[in-house]
């Protein structure tokens, strides 16, 4: 990828120089307009506003394209430097002399150095810690086509197949991988009779001949002793048919490795019995927690994930012919001050599961004192290293051995997963859910201004460690990785950045890295189902929902009243924080008289029943009260405190469908958008942010609508047009509702998710064995970064005051 970007850059420089010569005056005008913004750092929107004010008739079209793709401009006389993004995951850096229009390419360190000078006034001379994780990837190949982004397993399978076929050791790594499989001291797949590839091929031929004479449904126990004589142990299947299928797959692989067969075969090997899922922050429980600080979609995601994963693990283990009970542990923080939740309970069985539990381990100080109260996700850093040691001890007791897979969630869960995976030497999966760097613009360059509040110097360091250490990364959408044509992806934003005065990242993560895989979650179909399924509707909740929406009483649970019950309801439900933008939606509604005439607005978010400890939630609450008064919303607006009952919330979505309303998700940025999937699964037409995952979930105009959270007037106009059209033609509402349901059924189910997650674990676990030597250099680099930087920054975060 680096070579092609360099070639593109050289070609671009030459073409631009030619255009500058042909269109000198117009090109000079465009560059001067940017320079006239003054010394500083300017984002894409500011660059576009300059372009919008300029005339294009006589200017360089190529320069317009370059400026159109520029994500950032640095103005420092006599230069304008540009960070140009020709496409997702591809970056070029150049600078233009304001007076002469001389153009030069810039290296990433030079560009970041200039940025540091603009922020700090200096770049600390030449002594800046410069991080480059690219050399530590060893000889591992990288894909180069944008379509490969997020399809890492597919690419990796091809590479592994080619390696097995062409390397001098041939199939030996696969044999060694099979030989390594044991469970509680018992061999699986192969025993000591098979030592070479020749032995394996001979055993497979004998087994195939033997099985061909048996009925397909013959249980494995009937021929187990015979198979042991061949050198084969349990794990091939539960009956003759399934065993024969697996033997055919392996025989074909040994003759000619093929990527699809490799994935299928590894997916059938008994690999995963014990899974640990890390999610330390917030209030992690199954009841009465949604809407608490730092407690939202991630909790729902993990609980649904676990149930689906257990079901798939049980299916695979049975089919493999094994009598083994799997175990899934969701590890979170134990909160002695549990405020009416089960967060103080050390072990809690996950509802509707047999072998999945929530294991809670408390935060402790270095002196061993348990921390009793909730701590914001931004302030957990001083506790996590000790916490990981305590979790490791609890896991060994609870599992009576090591886990097979550790999944991290969010920044804190991922750094703990990183420490545990390193300690146990097992496969690690990373799920970010949301990387704060893109949610808080310029939080890297101006980190010093906000570090006392958010401690992003710790968080970004933890994110870099986890994403480079992990074996594979799951994202819900392409946009999480590499954004879109006009927006930068969450992970892509970590390609190159600087924390001035702390360190400079010249290569953090590559969007094309094959560790990235898009695995989209679904909604729990037992809770979220179409409003048209009358026999399943939870009508016993209707009286409660009616009171929640329309009761004339105003109290801590619901504020303001809806006077006209005949109007459709425009509905939203989320945490009350700046990024979710609920107050932004309320302001849009307040300003648009036509929308207020057409629909009522109902917002579920925040909890006025108790005093919030979250500073951001406090600020948004204050803003909400201001909006209510400023726009005189009482009568058309209802503000409901966060609702904890997921089952009733499912019926709430369907009740809104009955009013022929719509759901709005107005977030400034949303990594995935679980509420979007929930609302669409219930058949509720959905309008959701164009920034992030919802842009992929929804096909605009067919299964819902995209809205730009920065263009409230356009968003409300789209809503007005929708409801006006539905008023004239009620079938339009039905059309969008059905479009949303169809989209969900095609792409967003937990069954698809769990199958792919287990396949990923197998393929990346195998890859880890094959490329083990290539990872040693990276491991030392990461350990040094952890010891010398992460630990140092963690010490800047004050401990919680009890």
mmCIF file of C-alpha atoms in Angstrom, residues 418-782:
data_model
loop_
_atom_site.group_PDB
_atom_site.id
_atom_site.type_symbol
_atom_site.label_atom_id
_atom_site.label_comp_id
_atom_site.label_asym_id
_atom_site.label_seq_id
_atom_site.Cartn_x
_atom_site.Cartn_y
_atom_site.Cartn_z
ATOM 1 C CA UNK A 418 -4.696 -7.273 25.784
ATOM 2 C CA UNK A 419 -3.036 -7.901 29.149
ATOM 3 C CA UNK A 420 -4.972 -11.141 29.701
ATOM 4 C CA UNK A 421 -4.360 -12.519 26.193
ATOM 5 C CA UNK A 422 -0.642 -11.862 26.622
ATOM 6 C CA UNK A 423 -0.641 -13.534 30.054
ATOM 7 C CA UNK A 424 -2.543 -16.639 28.892
ATOM 8 C CA UNK A 425 -1.165 -16.800 25.336
ATOM 9 C CA UNK A 426 -4.631 -17.119 23.766
ATOM 10 C CA UNK A 427 -6.515 -15.611 20.823
ATOM 11 C CA UNK A 428 -7.702 -12.026 21.296
ATOM 12 C CA UNK A 429 -10.572 -10.218 19.589
ATOM 13 C CA UNK A 430 -11.071 -6.454 19.821
ATOM 14 C CA UNK A 431 -14.427 -4.649 19.529
ATOM 15 C CA UNK A 432 -14.197 -0.873 19.901
ATOM 16 C CA UNK A 433 -17.912 0.026 19.770
ATOM 17 C CA UNK A 434 -16.785 3.659 19.740
ATOM 18 C CA UNK A 435 -13.331 5.176 19.536
ATOM 19 C CA UNK A 436 -13.495 8.545 21.245
ATOM 20 C CA UNK A 437 -10.970 10.174 18.920
ATOM 21 C CA UNK A 438 -13.532 10.681 16.159
ATOM 22 C CA UNK A 439 -16.328 11.581 18.574
ATOM 23 C CA UNK A 440 -14.345 14.512 19.990
ATOM 24 C CA UNK A 441 -12.812 16.459 17.070
ATOM 25 C CA UNK A 442 -9.216 17.669 17.607
ATOM 26 C CA UNK A 443 -9.039 15.730 20.877
ATOM 27 C CA UNK A 444 -5.554 14.589 19.827
ATOM 28 C CA UNK A 445 -3.855 17.889 18.952
ATOM 29 C CA UNK A 446 -5.511 19.787 21.800
ATOM 30 C CA UNK A 447 -5.360 16.925 24.286
ATOM 31 C CA UNK A 448 -3.691 19.071 26.949
ATOM 32 C CA UNK A 449 -6.742 21.346 27.177
ATOM 33 C CA UNK A 450 -9.145 18.516 27.981
ATOM 34 C CA UNK A 451 -6.972 15.830 29.555
ATOM 35 C CA UNK A 452 -7.969 16.765 33.089
ATOM 36 C CA UNK A 453 -11.572 15.952 32.164
ATOM 37 C CA UNK A 454 -11.315 13.110 29.621
ATOM 38 C CA UNK A 455 -7.776 11.687 30.031
ATOM 39 C CA UNK A 456 -7.548 10.964 26.315
ATOM 40 C CA UNK A 457 -3.759 10.646 26.562
ATOM 41 C CA UNK A 458 -4.414 7.373 28.433
ATOM 42 C CA UNK A 459 -7.281 6.267 26.243
ATOM 43 C CA UNK A 460 -5.599 6.837 22.871
ATOM 44 C CA UNK A 461 -2.492 5.070 24.160
ATOM 45 C CA UNK A 462 -4.592 2.114 25.305
ATOM 46 C CA UNK A 463 -6.373 2.023 21.940
ATOM 47 C CA UNK A 464 -3.073 1.929 20.034
ATOM 48 C CA UNK A 465 -1.807 -0.907 22.213
ATOM 49 C CA UNK A 466 -4.966 -2.987 21.868
ATOM 50 C CA UNK A 467 -5.497 -2.567 18.127
ATOM 51 C CA UNK A 468 -1.887 -3.483 17.369
ATOM 52 C CA UNK A 469 -1.702 -6.385 19.837
ATOM 53 C CA UNK A 470 -4.993 -8.090 18.988
ATOM 54 C CA UNK A 471 -5.322 -11.041 16.634
ATOM 55 C CA UNK A 472 -8.462 -9.765 14.947
ATOM 56 C CA UNK A 473 -10.802 -6.795 15.135
ATOM 57 C CA UNK A 474 -14.555 -6.935 14.710
ATOM 58 C CA UNK A 475 -16.454 -3.895 13.507
ATOM 59 C CA UNK A 476 -20.154 -3.595 12.789
ATOM 60 C CA UNK A 477 -19.664 -1.514 9.649
ATOM 61 C CA UNK A 478 -17.156 -0.499 6.980
ATOM 62 C CA UNK A 479 -17.361 3.099 8.205
ATOM 63 C CA UNK A 480 -15.935 2.159 11.589
ATOM 64 C CA UNK A 481 -12.762 1.116 9.817
ATOM 65 C CA UNK A 482 -12.356 3.462 6.870
ATOM 66 C CA UNK A 483 -15.262 5.897 6.871
ATOM 67 C CA UNK A 484 -16.892 6.868 3.606
ATOM 68 C CA UNK A 485 -15.982 8.998 0.623
ATOM 69 C CA UNK A 486 -16.204 12.175 2.683
ATOM 70 C CA UNK A 487 -15.723 11.037 6.275
ATOM 71 C CA UNK A 488 -12.750 9.473 8.053
ATOM 72 C CA UNK A 489 -13.237 6.110 9.759
ATOM 73 C CA UNK A 490 -12.778 5.564 13.499
ATOM 74 C CA UNK A 491 -9.786 3.284 13.050
ATOM 75 C CA UNK A 492 -8.521 5.244 10.044
ATOM 76 C CA UNK A 493 -8.202 8.322 12.266
ATOM 77 C CA UNK A 494 -5.450 6.419 14.114
ATOM 78 C CA UNK A 495 -3.339 6.006 10.968
ATOM 79 C CA UNK A 496 -1.253 9.084 11.765
ATOM 80 C CA UNK A 497 -1.782 11.665 14.505
ATOM 81 C CA UNK A 498 0.032 13.553 17.208
ATOM 82 C CA UNK A 499 -0.376 14.354 20.878
ATOM 83 C CA UNK A 500 1.916 17.399 20.919
ATOM 84 C CA UNK A 501 4.515 17.230 23.657
ATOM 85 C CA UNK A 502 3.794 13.554 24.338
ATOM 86 C CA UNK A 503 4.298 11.452 21.196
ATOM 87 C CA UNK A 504 3.847 11.413 17.449
ATOM 88 C CA UNK A 505 2.211 8.465 15.648
ATOM 89 C CA UNK A 506 3.499 8.196 12.076
ATOM 90 C CA UNK A 507 1.888 4.805 11.528
ATOM 91 C CA UNK A 508 -0.691 3.641 14.058
ATOM 92 C CA UNK A 509 -3.019 1.249 12.250
ATOM 93 C CA UNK A 510 -3.637 0.473 8.576
ATOM 94 C CA UNK A 511 -7.253 0.333 7.400
ATOM 95 C CA UNK A 512 -6.209 -2.387 4.948
ATOM 96 C CA UNK A 513 -4.868 -4.637 7.721
ATOM 97 C CA UNK A 514 -6.394 -8.125 7.311
ATOM 98 C CA UNK A 515 -7.163 -8.262 11.032
ATOM 99 C CA UNK A 516 -10.275 -6.138 10.305
ATOM 100 C CA UNK A 517 -13.563 -7.985 9.803
ATOM 101 C CA UNK A 518 -17.072 -6.592 9.480
ATOM 102 C CA UNK A 519 -19.441 -8.712 11.567
ATOM 103 C CA UNK A 520 -22.730 -6.898 12.090
ATOM 104 C CA UNK A 521 -24.921 -7.696 15.096
ATOM 105 C CA UNK A 522 -28.677 -8.036 15.099
ATOM 106 C CA UNK A 523 -31.522 -7.389 17.506
ATOM 107 C CA UNK A 524 -32.962 -9.972 19.879
ATOM 108 C CA UNK A 525 -35.829 -11.348 17.801
ATOM 109 C CA UNK A 526 -37.645 -12.468 20.956
ATOM 110 C CA UNK A 527 -37.930 -8.837 22.041
ATOM 111 C CA UNK A 528 -37.869 -6.901 18.787
ATOM 112 C CA UNK A 529 -40.297 -8.221 16.176
ATOM 113 C CA UNK A 530 -42.626 -6.566 13.627
ATOM 114 C CA UNK A 531 -45.641 -4.630 14.907
ATOM 115 C CA UNK A 532 -47.795 -6.571 12.419
ATOM 116 C CA UNK A 533 -47.312 -9.850 14.341
ATOM 117 C CA UNK A 534 -50.473 -9.278 16.376
ATOM 118 C CA UNK A 535 -50.416 -12.667 18.135
ATOM 119 C CA UNK A 536 -46.991 -11.866 19.634
ATOM 120 C CA UNK A 537 -47.795 -8.319 20.691
ATOM 121 C CA UNK A 538 -47.360 -7.640 24.416
ATOM 122 C CA UNK A 539 -50.708 -5.927 24.898
ATOM 123 C CA UNK A 540 -50.491 -6.194 28.701
ATOM 124 C CA UNK A 541 -47.936 -3.354 28.492
ATOM 125 C CA UNK A 542 -50.242 -1.033 26.563
ATOM 126 C CA UNK A 543 -51.831 0.648 29.568
ATOM 127 C CA UNK A 544 -48.368 1.430 30.989
ATOM 128 C CA UNK A 545 -47.129 2.712 27.642
ATOM 129 C CA UNK A 546 -50.262 4.824 27.199
ATOM 130 C CA UNK A 547 -49.606 6.448 30.588
ATOM 131 C CA UNK A 548 -45.914 6.870 29.828
ATOM 132 C CA UNK A 549 -46.707 8.764 26.626
ATOM 133 C CA UNK A 550 -49.966 10.572 27.344
ATOM 134 C CA UNK A 551 -50.527 10.873 31.099
ATOM 135 C CA UNK A 552 -51.259 14.520 32.025
ATOM 136 C CA UNK A 553 -49.127 14.082 35.136
ATOM 137 C CA UNK A 554 -45.641 15.592 35.055
ATOM 138 C CA UNK A 555 -43.065 14.074 37.373
ATOM 139 C CA UNK A 556 -39.474 12.809 37.478
ATOM 140 C CA UNK A 557 -40.295 10.070 34.962
ATOM 141 C CA UNK A 558 -42.086 12.172 32.352
ATOM 142 C CA UNK A 559 -42.009 15.904 31.774
ATOM 143 C CA UNK A 560 -44.337 17.945 29.505
ATOM 144 C CA UNK A 561 -47.569 16.597 28.009
ATOM 145 C CA UNK A 562 -48.890 15.690 24.571
ATOM 146 C CA UNK A 563 -52.228 17.441 23.981
ATOM 147 C CA UNK A 564 -53.106 15.973 20.569
ATOM 148 C CA UNK A 565 -53.083 12.162 20.747
ATOM 149 C CA UNK A 566 -54.135 11.820 17.113
ATOM 150 C CA UNK A 567 -50.748 12.940 15.760
ATOM 151 C CA UNK A 568 -47.973 10.483 14.854
ATOM 152 C CA UNK A 569 -45.064 10.303 17.306
ATOM 153 C CA UNK A 570 -41.530 11.191 16.315
ATOM 154 C CA UNK A 571 -39.529 9.051 18.720
ATOM 155 C CA UNK A 572 -35.933 8.797 19.902
ATOM 156 C CA UNK A 573 -34.208 6.848 22.677
ATOM 157 C CA UNK A 574 -30.537 7.081 23.710
ATOM 158 C CA UNK A 575 -28.156 8.075 26.470
ATOM 159 C CA UNK A 576 -28.261 11.765 27.217
ATOM 160 C CA UNK A 577 -24.781 12.888 26.149
ATOM 161 C CA UNK A 578 -23.342 15.357 23.694
ATOM 162 C CA UNK A 579 -22.578 12.845 20.949
ATOM 163 C CA UNK A 580 -26.068 11.283 20.945
ATOM 164 C CA UNK A 581 -27.365 14.802 20.167
ATOM 165 C CA UNK A 582 -30.841 14.457 21.688
ATOM 166 C CA UNK A 583 -30.899 18.142 22.600
ATOM 167 C CA UNK A 584 -29.967 18.917 18.998
ATOM 168 C CA UNK A 585 -33.047 17.022 17.789
ATOM 169 C CA UNK A 586 -35.238 18.903 20.280
ATOM 170 C CA UNK A 587 -33.894 22.210 18.956
ATOM 171 C CA UNK A 588 -34.548 21.169 15.335
ATOM 172 C CA UNK A 589 -38.109 20.307 16.282
ATOM 173 C CA UNK A 590 -38.590 23.504 18.256
ATOM 174 C CA UNK A 591 -37.529 25.656 15.292
ATOM 175 C CA UNK A 592 -39.732 23.945 12.666
ATOM 176 C CA UNK A 593 -43.381 24.972 13.031
ATOM 177 C CA UNK A 594 -44.528 22.670 10.227
ATOM 178 C CA UNK A 595 -42.978 19.588 11.846
ATOM 179 C CA UNK A 596 -44.553 20.557 15.187
ATOM 180 C CA UNK A 597 -47.917 20.783 13.453
ATOM 181 C CA UNK A 598 -47.522 17.313 11.911
ATOM 182 C CA UNK A 599 -46.128 15.224 14.777
ATOM 183 C CA UNK A 600 -45.482 15.031 18.499
ATOM 184 C CA UNK A 601 -41.898 14.529 19.704
ATOM 185 C CA UNK A 602 -41.062 11.965 22.404
ATOM 186 C CA UNK A 603 -37.507 11.742 23.770
ATOM 187 C CA UNK A 604 -36.380 8.937 26.069
ATOM 188 C CA UNK A 605 -33.009 9.767 27.590
ATOM 189 C CA UNK A 606 -31.341 10.764 30.856
ATOM 190 C CA UNK A 607 -32.728 9.961 34.272
ATOM 191 C CA UNK A 608 -34.311 12.760 36.275
ATOM 192 C CA UNK A 609 -35.279 10.280 39.015
ATOM 193 C CA UNK A 610 -31.819 10.605 40.520
ATOM 194 C CA UNK A 611 -28.979 13.094 40.529
ATOM 195 C CA UNK A 612 -26.580 12.321 37.713
ATOM 196 C CA UNK A 613 -22.887 11.893 38.484
ATOM 197 C CA UNK A 614 -21.987 12.299 34.817
ATOM 198 C CA UNK A 615 -20.897 15.878 34.000
ATOM 199 C CA UNK A 616 -21.839 15.584 30.335
ATOM 200 C CA UNK A 617 -25.316 14.296 31.191
ATOM 201 C CA UNK A 618 -25.755 17.156 33.667
ATOM 202 C CA UNK A 619 -24.871 19.647 30.930
ATOM 203 C CA UNK A 620 -27.294 18.064 28.436
ATOM 204 C CA UNK A 621 -30.089 18.033 31.012
ATOM 205 C CA UNK A 622 -29.631 21.730 31.598
ATOM 206 C CA UNK A 623 -29.732 22.317 27.854
ATOM 207 C CA UNK A 624 -32.941 20.262 27.528
ATOM 208 C CA UNK A 625 -34.732 22.369 30.128
ATOM 209 C CA UNK A 626 -33.588 25.495 28.268
ATOM 210 C CA UNK A 627 -34.993 24.173 24.966
ATOM 211 C CA UNK A 628 -38.369 23.400 26.520
ATOM 212 C CA UNK A 629 -38.709 26.979 27.755
ATOM 213 C CA UNK A 630 -37.144 28.660 24.725
ATOM 214 C CA UNK A 631 -39.477 26.990 22.198
ATOM 215 C CA UNK A 632 -42.529 26.594 24.469
ATOM 216 C CA UNK A 633 -42.647 22.863 23.720
ATOM 217 C CA UNK A 634 -45.127 21.743 26.383
ATOM 218 C CA UNK A 635 -48.163 20.303 24.623
ATOM 219 C CA UNK A 636 -46.237 18.830 21.686
ATOM 220 C CA UNK A 637 -43.237 17.290 23.443
ATOM 221 C CA UNK A 638 -42.681 14.582 26.049
ATOM 222 C CA UNK A 639 -39.357 13.996 27.834
ATOM 223 C CA UNK A 640 -39.244 10.560 29.438
ATOM 224 C CA UNK A 641 -36.502 9.367 31.769
ATOM 225 C CA UNK A 642 -34.457 6.386 30.577
ATOM 226 C CA UNK A 643 -36.448 3.142 30.407
ATOM 227 C CA UNK A 644 -34.725 0.031 31.755
ATOM 228 C CA UNK A 645 -37.197 -2.681 30.707
ATOM 229 C CA UNK A 646 -36.017 -3.948 27.309
ATOM 230 C CA UNK A 647 -39.059 -6.174 26.808
ATOM 231 C CA UNK A 648 -41.416 -3.245 27.316
ATOM 232 C CA UNK A 649 -39.170 -1.064 25.156
ATOM 233 C CA UNK A 650 -39.684 -3.544 22.308
ATOM 234 C CA UNK A 651 -43.430 -3.048 22.626
ATOM 235 C CA UNK A 652 -42.879 0.719 22.911
ATOM 236 C CA UNK A 653 -41.319 0.722 19.417
ATOM 237 C CA UNK A 654 -44.340 -1.204 18.107
ATOM 238 C CA UNK A 655 -46.744 1.160 19.890
ATOM 239 C CA UNK A 656 -45.089 4.076 18.094
ATOM 240 C CA UNK A 657 -45.672 2.120 14.858
ATOM 241 C CA UNK A 658 -49.384 2.068 15.708
ATOM 242 C CA UNK A 659 -49.350 5.884 15.684
ATOM 243 C CA UNK A 660 -47.700 5.762 12.215
ATOM 244 C CA UNK A 661 -44.731 7.572 13.682
ATOM 245 C CA UNK A 662 -40.985 7.313 13.036
ATOM 246 C CA UNK A 663 -37.744 6.811 14.905
ATOM 247 C CA UNK A 664 -34.916 9.374 14.760
ATOM 248 C CA UNK A 665 -31.289 8.706 15.653
ATOM 249 C CA UNK A 666 -29.625 12.145 15.415
ATOM 250 C CA UNK A 667 -26.146 11.326 16.789
ATOM 251 C CA UNK A 668 -23.154 13.416 15.790
ATOM 252 C CA UNK A 669 -21.461 10.063 15.246
ATOM 253 C CA UNK A 670 -22.677 6.505 15.796
ATOM 254 C CA UNK A 671 -20.308 3.569 15.436
ATOM 255 C CA UNK A 672 -23.107 1.115 14.653
ATOM 256 C CA UNK A 673 -26.586 2.062 15.823
ATOM 257 C CA UNK A 674 -28.260 -0.771 17.709
ATOM 258 C CA UNK A 675 -31.409 1.278 18.302
ATOM 259 C CA UNK A 676 -31.598 1.749 14.536
ATOM 260 C CA UNK A 677 -31.638 -2.034 14.063
ATOM 261 C CA UNK A 678 -34.169 -2.417 16.894
ATOM 262 C CA UNK A 679 -36.581 0.138 15.465
ATOM 263 C CA UNK A 680 -36.322 -1.266 11.923
ATOM 264 C CA UNK A 681 -36.823 -4.815 13.243
ATOM 265 C CA UNK A 682 -40.123 -3.630 14.742
ATOM 266 C CA UNK A 683 -41.164 -2.037 11.441
ATOM 267 C CA UNK A 684 -40.747 1.594 12.529
ATOM 268 C CA UNK A 685 -39.563 3.913 9.704
ATOM 269 C CA UNK A 686 -36.172 5.219 10.750
ATOM 270 C CA UNK A 687 -34.200 8.414 10.168
ATOM 271 C CA UNK A 688 -30.593 8.092 11.320
ATOM 272 C CA UNK A 689 -27.298 9.932 11.258
ATOM 273 C CA UNK A 690 -25.235 9.777 8.095
ATOM 274 C CA UNK A 691 -22.082 9.782 10.237
ATOM 275 C CA UNK A 692 -21.165 6.208 11.029
ATOM 276 C CA UNK A 693 -22.806 2.811 10.919
ATOM 277 C CA UNK A 694 -26.441 3.778 10.284
ATOM 278 C CA UNK A 695 -25.419 5.014 6.827
ATOM 279 C CA UNK A 696 -24.701 1.369 5.955
ATOM 280 C CA UNK A 697 -27.656 -0.147 7.797
ATOM 281 C CA UNK A 698 -30.146 2.072 5.973
ATOM 282 C CA UNK A 699 -30.512 2.300 2.190
ATOM 283 C CA UNK A 700 -31.640 5.915 1.827
ATOM 284 C CA UNK A 701 -35.200 6.273 0.586
ATOM 285 C CA UNK A 702 -35.821 2.492 0.594
ATOM 286 C CA UNK A 703 -35.334 1.155 4.101
ATOM 287 C CA UNK A 704 -35.167 4.491 5.917
ATOM 288 C CA UNK A 705 -33.433 7.840 5.581
ATOM 289 C CA UNK A 706 -30.031 9.377 6.291
ATOM 290 C CA UNK A 707 -29.838 12.727 8.077
ATOM 291 C CA UNK A 708 -26.847 14.994 8.572
ATOM 292 C CA UNK A 709 -26.609 15.924 12.284
ATOM 293 C CA UNK A 710 -24.820 19.148 11.323
ATOM 294 C CA UNK A 711 -27.685 20.230 9.032
ATOM 295 C CA UNK A 712 -30.740 20.323 11.237
ATOM 296 C CA UNK A 713 -32.839 22.371 8.794
ATOM 297 C CA UNK A 714 -32.351 19.761 6.068
ATOM 298 C CA UNK A 715 -33.125 16.931 8.495
ATOM 299 C CA UNK A 716 -36.392 18.484 9.649
ATOM 300 C CA UNK A 717 -37.387 19.258 6.061
ATOM 301 C CA UNK A 718 -36.889 15.572 5.189
ATOM 302 C CA UNK A 719 -39.088 14.620 8.151
ATOM 303 C CA UNK A 720 -41.766 17.124 7.111
ATOM 304 C CA UNK A 721 -41.792 15.761 3.552
ATOM 305 C CA UNK A 722 -42.092 12.189 4.836
ATOM 306 C CA UNK A 723 -45.032 12.859 7.140
ATOM 307 C CA UNK A 724 -46.796 15.066 4.593
ATOM 308 C CA UNK A 725 -46.478 12.319 1.981
ATOM 309 C CA UNK A 726 -47.740 9.710 4.453
ATOM 310 C CA UNK A 727 -50.730 11.927 5.212
ATOM 311 C CA UNK A 728 -51.675 11.992 1.539
ATOM 312 C CA UNK A 729 -50.592 8.412 0.780
ATOM 313 C CA UNK A 730 -50.591 6.086 3.857
ATOM 314 C CA UNK A 731 -49.009 3.305 1.759
ATOM 315 C CA UNK A 732 -45.760 5.294 1.737
ATOM 316 C CA UNK A 733 -45.363 4.679 5.472
ATOM 317 C CA UNK A 734 -45.951 0.955 4.892
ATOM 318 C CA UNK A 735 -43.425 0.918 2.031
ATOM 319 C CA UNK A 736 -40.590 2.331 4.181
ATOM 320 C CA UNK A 737 -41.593 0.115 7.101
ATOM 321 C CA UNK A 738 -41.413 -3.036 4.937
ATOM 322 C CA UNK A 739 -38.165 -1.869 3.348
ATOM 323 C CA UNK A 740 -36.594 -1.649 6.798
ATOM 324 C CA UNK A 741 -37.807 -5.114 7.798
ATOM 325 C CA UNK A 742 -36.440 -6.663 4.613
ATOM 326 C CA UNK A 743 -33.041 -5.009 5.124
ATOM 327 C CA UNK A 744 -32.762 -6.445 8.654
ATOM 328 C CA UNK A 745 -33.699 -9.976 7.582
ATOM 329 C CA UNK A 746 -31.043 -9.930 4.857
ATOM 330 C CA UNK A 747 -28.075 -8.636 6.860
ATOM 331 C CA UNK A 748 -28.501 -8.170 10.597
ATOM 332 C CA UNK A 749 -29.042 -11.382 12.603
ATOM 333 C CA UNK A 750 -27.194 -12.836 15.585
ATOM 334 C CA UNK A 751 -27.001 -16.289 13.978
ATOM 335 C CA UNK A 752 -24.872 -14.976 11.109
ATOM 336 C CA UNK A 753 -22.785 -13.065 13.660
ATOM 337 C CA UNK A 754 -22.022 -16.022 15.955
ATOM 338 C CA UNK A 755 -21.122 -18.360 13.076
ATOM 339 C CA UNK A 756 -18.644 -15.858 11.701
ATOM 340 C CA UNK A 757 -17.135 -15.017 15.100
ATOM 341 C CA UNK A 758 -16.256 -18.675 15.767
ATOM 342 C CA UNK A 759 -14.850 -19.098 12.254
ATOM 343 C CA UNK A 760 -12.714 -16.004 12.785
ATOM 344 C CA UNK A 761 -11.386 -17.399 16.059
ATOM 345 C CA UNK A 762 -10.278 -20.559 14.300
ATOM 346 C CA UNK A 763 -8.662 -18.933 11.270
ATOM 347 C CA UNK A 764 -6.827 -16.235 13.249
ATOM 348 C CA UNK A 765 -5.783 -18.763 15.879
ATOM 349 C CA UNK A 766 -4.263 -20.889 13.117
ATOM 350 C CA UNK A 767 -2.644 -17.813 11.542
ATOM 351 C CA UNK A 768 -1.147 -16.882 14.918
ATOM 352 C CA UNK A 769 0.647 -20.248 15.023
ATOM 353 C CA UNK A 770 1.854 -19.958 11.420
ATOM 354 C CA UNK A 771 3.202 -16.397 11.730
ATOM 355 C CA UNK A 772 4.330 -16.637 15.370
ATOM 356 C CA UNK A 773 7.942 -15.700 14.615
ATOM 357 C CA UNK A 774 6.871 -12.601 12.679
ATOM 358 C CA UNK A 775 5.018 -11.238 15.713
ATOM 359 C CA UNK A 776 7.908 -11.301 18.197
ATOM 360 C CA UNK A 777 9.355 -7.933 17.133
ATOM 361 C CA UNK A 778 5.963 -6.265 17.361
ATOM 362 C CA UNK A 779 5.410 -7.772 20.803
ATOM 363 C CA UNK A 780 8.639 -6.269 22.173
ATOM 364 C CA UNK A 781 7.767 -2.882 20.664
ATOM 365 C CA UNK A 782 4.315 -2.931 22.295
#
